[in-house]
C-alpha positions as MATLAB code, in Angstrom:
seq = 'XXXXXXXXXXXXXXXXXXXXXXXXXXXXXXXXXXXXXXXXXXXXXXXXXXXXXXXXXXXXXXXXXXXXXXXXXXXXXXXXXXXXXXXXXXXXXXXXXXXXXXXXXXXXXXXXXXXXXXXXXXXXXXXXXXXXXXXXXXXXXXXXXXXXXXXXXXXXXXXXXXXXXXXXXXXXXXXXXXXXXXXXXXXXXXXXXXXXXXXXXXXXXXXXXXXXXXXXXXXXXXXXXXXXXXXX';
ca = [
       0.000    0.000    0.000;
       3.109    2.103   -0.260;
       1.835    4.582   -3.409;
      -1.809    4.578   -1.782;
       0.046    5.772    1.563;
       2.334    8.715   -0.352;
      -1.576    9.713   -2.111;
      -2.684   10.194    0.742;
       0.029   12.423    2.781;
      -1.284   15.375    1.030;
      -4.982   14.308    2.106;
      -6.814   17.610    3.273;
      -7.869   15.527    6.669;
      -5.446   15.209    9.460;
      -6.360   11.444   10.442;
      -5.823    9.859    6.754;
      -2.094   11.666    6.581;
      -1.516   10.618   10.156;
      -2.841    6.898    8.683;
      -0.449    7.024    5.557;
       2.438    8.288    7.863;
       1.479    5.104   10.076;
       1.685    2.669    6.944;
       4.717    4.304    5.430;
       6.720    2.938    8.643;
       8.379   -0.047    6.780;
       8.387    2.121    3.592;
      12.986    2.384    2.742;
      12.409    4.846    0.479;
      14.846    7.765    1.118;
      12.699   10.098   -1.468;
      10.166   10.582    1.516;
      12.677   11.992    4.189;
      12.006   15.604    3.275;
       8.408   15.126    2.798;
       8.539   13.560    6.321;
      10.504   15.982    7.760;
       7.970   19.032    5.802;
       5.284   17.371    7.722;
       6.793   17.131   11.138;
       7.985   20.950   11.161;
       4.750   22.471    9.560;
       1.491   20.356    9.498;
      -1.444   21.979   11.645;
      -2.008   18.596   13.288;
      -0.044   17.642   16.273;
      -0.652   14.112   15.901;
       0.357   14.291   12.064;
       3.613   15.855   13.258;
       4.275   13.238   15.780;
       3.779   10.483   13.725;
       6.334   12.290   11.247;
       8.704   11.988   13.733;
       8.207    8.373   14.404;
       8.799    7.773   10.670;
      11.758    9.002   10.997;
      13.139    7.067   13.175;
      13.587    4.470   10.277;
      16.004    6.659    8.345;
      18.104    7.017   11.716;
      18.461    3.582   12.277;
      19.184    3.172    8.501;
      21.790    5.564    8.756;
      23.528    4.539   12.229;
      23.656    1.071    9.882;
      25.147    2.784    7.278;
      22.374    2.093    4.774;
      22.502    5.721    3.909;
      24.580    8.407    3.585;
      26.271    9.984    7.447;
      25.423   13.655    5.532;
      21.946   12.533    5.310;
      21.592   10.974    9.000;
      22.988   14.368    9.914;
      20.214   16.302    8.510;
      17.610   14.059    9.592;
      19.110   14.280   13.226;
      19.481   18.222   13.287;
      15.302   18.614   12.069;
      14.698   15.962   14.616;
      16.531   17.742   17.355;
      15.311   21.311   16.630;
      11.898   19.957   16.721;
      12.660   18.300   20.062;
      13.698   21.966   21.431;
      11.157   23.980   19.101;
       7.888   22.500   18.205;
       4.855   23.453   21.098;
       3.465   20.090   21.400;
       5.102   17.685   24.394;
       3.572   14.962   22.417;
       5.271   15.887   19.054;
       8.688   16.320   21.021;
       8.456   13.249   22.355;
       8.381   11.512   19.348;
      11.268   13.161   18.584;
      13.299   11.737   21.332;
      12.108    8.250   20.653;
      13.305    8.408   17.035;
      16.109    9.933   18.173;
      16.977    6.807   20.268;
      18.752    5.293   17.701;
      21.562    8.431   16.972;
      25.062    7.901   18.508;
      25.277   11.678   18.275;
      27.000   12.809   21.577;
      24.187   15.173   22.840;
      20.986   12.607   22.643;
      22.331   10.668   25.871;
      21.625   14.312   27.561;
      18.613   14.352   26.198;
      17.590   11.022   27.322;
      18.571   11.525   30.566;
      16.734   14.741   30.910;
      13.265   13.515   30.164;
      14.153   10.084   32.406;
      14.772   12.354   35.188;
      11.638   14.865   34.662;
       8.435   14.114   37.103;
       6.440   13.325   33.787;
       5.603    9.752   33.524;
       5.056   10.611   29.663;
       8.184   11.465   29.675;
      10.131    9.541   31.273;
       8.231    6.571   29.345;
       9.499    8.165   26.375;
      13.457    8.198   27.836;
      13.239    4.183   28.362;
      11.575    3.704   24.949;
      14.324    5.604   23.209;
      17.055    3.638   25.732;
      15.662    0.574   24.425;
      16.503    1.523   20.919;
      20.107    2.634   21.579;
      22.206   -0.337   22.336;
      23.890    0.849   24.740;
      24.167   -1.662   27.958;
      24.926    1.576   30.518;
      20.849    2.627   30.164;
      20.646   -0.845   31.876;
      20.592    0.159   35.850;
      17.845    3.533   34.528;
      16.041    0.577   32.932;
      15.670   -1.941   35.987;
      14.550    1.082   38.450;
      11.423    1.598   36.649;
      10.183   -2.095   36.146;
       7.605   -1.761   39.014;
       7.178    2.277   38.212;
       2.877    2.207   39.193;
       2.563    3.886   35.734;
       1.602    1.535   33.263;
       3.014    3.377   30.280;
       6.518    3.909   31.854;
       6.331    0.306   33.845;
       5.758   -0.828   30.073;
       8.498    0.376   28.116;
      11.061   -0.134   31.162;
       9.715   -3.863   30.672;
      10.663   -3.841   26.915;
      13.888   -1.604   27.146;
      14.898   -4.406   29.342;
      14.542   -7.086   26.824;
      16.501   -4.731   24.182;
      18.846   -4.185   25.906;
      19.417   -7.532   27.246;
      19.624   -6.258   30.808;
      20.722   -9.022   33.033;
      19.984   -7.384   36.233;
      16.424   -7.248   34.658;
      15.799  -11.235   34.506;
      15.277  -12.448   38.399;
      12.462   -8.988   38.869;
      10.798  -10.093   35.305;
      10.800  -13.196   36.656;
       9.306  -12.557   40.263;
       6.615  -10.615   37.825;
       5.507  -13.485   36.335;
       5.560  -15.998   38.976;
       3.425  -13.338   40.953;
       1.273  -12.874   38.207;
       0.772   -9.639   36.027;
      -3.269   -8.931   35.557;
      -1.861   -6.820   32.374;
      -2.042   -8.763   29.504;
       0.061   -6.145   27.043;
       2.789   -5.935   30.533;
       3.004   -9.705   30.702;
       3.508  -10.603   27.098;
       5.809   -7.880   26.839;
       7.939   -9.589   30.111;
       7.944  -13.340   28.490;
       9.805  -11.665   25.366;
      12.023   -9.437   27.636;
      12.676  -12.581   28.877;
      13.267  -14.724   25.765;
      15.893  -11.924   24.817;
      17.708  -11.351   27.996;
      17.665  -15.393   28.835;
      19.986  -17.198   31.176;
      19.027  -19.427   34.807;
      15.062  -20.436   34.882;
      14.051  -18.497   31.607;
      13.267  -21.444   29.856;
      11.904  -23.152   32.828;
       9.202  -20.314   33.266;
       7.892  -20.417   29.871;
       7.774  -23.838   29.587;
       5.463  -23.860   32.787;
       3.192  -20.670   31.276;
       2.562  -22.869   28.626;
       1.955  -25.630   30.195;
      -0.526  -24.139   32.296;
      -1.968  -21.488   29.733;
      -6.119  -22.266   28.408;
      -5.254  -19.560   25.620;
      -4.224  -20.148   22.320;
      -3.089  -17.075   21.015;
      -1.135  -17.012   24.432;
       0.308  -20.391   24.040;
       1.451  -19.580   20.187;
       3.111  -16.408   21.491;
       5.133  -18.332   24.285;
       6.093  -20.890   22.003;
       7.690  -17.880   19.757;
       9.277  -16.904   22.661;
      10.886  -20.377   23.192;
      12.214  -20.178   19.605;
      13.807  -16.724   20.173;
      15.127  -17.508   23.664;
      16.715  -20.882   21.881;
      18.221  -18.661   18.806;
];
């Protein structure tokens, strides 16, 4: 549905560009970064802008994997950053930050650290979804501290950071989680994957006894895929 999706950016109603945006996430093509970036610095919608931003986030990765040109990771970073400091929607900014979790540049750790450390559970749920996406194992103590945060958003994301990051010091608390038993079914799935990536003592045992004991199918095929990854 990629052409449908690049019709449909210029669309004169904010939900179908913020849809296209949305589909366009897989979309490699590096022809779309300036649209992208167009629509993240100037569309009237704030949720059009943010989801700019998340697109992004592709073409960072891409270029921190040297799939494209450092002079055009550069000027994808600098938009992203100036929106992250300029544009008057904490929601929009935020996005920012989380596409942004995938630079090396020296001044996003700052940034990470800044939001992590505000008193805004938005943001500092947006700091451990961008330290999930940054590879870098020193996030990993930030990470652990907010596995029982009582917001569900931040409590969330420090659950997944955990399992990108392959936090060690994450498995036995992930563990306890389970064995306790988590009533949220998005928080638990998302702590038997953290768990099939981080691996090590009792992992496997664990799963194998959720499925064992698991009535639900769906549940049962998506522990089983978690037994494949935490064997590869």
């Amino acid at each position: 549905f990629d052409e449908l999706s690049k019709f449909a950016l210029d669309d004169e109603e904010p939900r179908v560009r913020a849809g296209a945006l949305s589909l366009l996430w897989e979309c490699q093509d590096p022809h779309l970064i300036n649209k992208f970036i167009q629509m993240m610095e100037e569309d009237s919608d704030e949720i059009v802008r943010a989801q700019a931003a998340s697109t992004l986030a592709q073409f960072v990765y891409m270029g921190e994997v040297e799939e494209l040109p450092e002079a055009t990771l550069h000027m994808v970073e600098d938009h992203l950053l100036a929106t992250l400091s300029r544009d008057r929607s904490a929601l929009v900014q935020r996005r920012a930050l989380e596409a942004l979790g995938f630079s090396s540049r020296q001044e996003v750790p700052t940034l990470i650290l800044r939001a992590y450390t505000s008193n805004d559970p938005a943001w500092i749920a947006s700091a451990l979804f961008a330290m999930g996406r940054s590879a870098d194992p020193a996030w990993g103590q930030h990470v652990v501290r907010m596995l029982d945060h009582p917001d569900f958003d931040v409590q969330l994301e420090a659950v997944r950071a955990a399992g990108e990051l392959e936090v060690e010091e994450a498995r036995e608390p992930l563990l306890n989680m389970l064995e306790e038993g988590i009533e949220d079914e998005e928080v638990r799935m998302a702590a038997i994957w953290s768990l099939s990536q981080i691996g090590g003592e009792g992992v496997q045992q664990a799963l194998e006894r959720l499925l064992a004991e698991t009535e639900d199918d769906d549940e049962a095929a998506f522990i089983e895929d978690a037994l494949d990854n935490l064997s590869f």
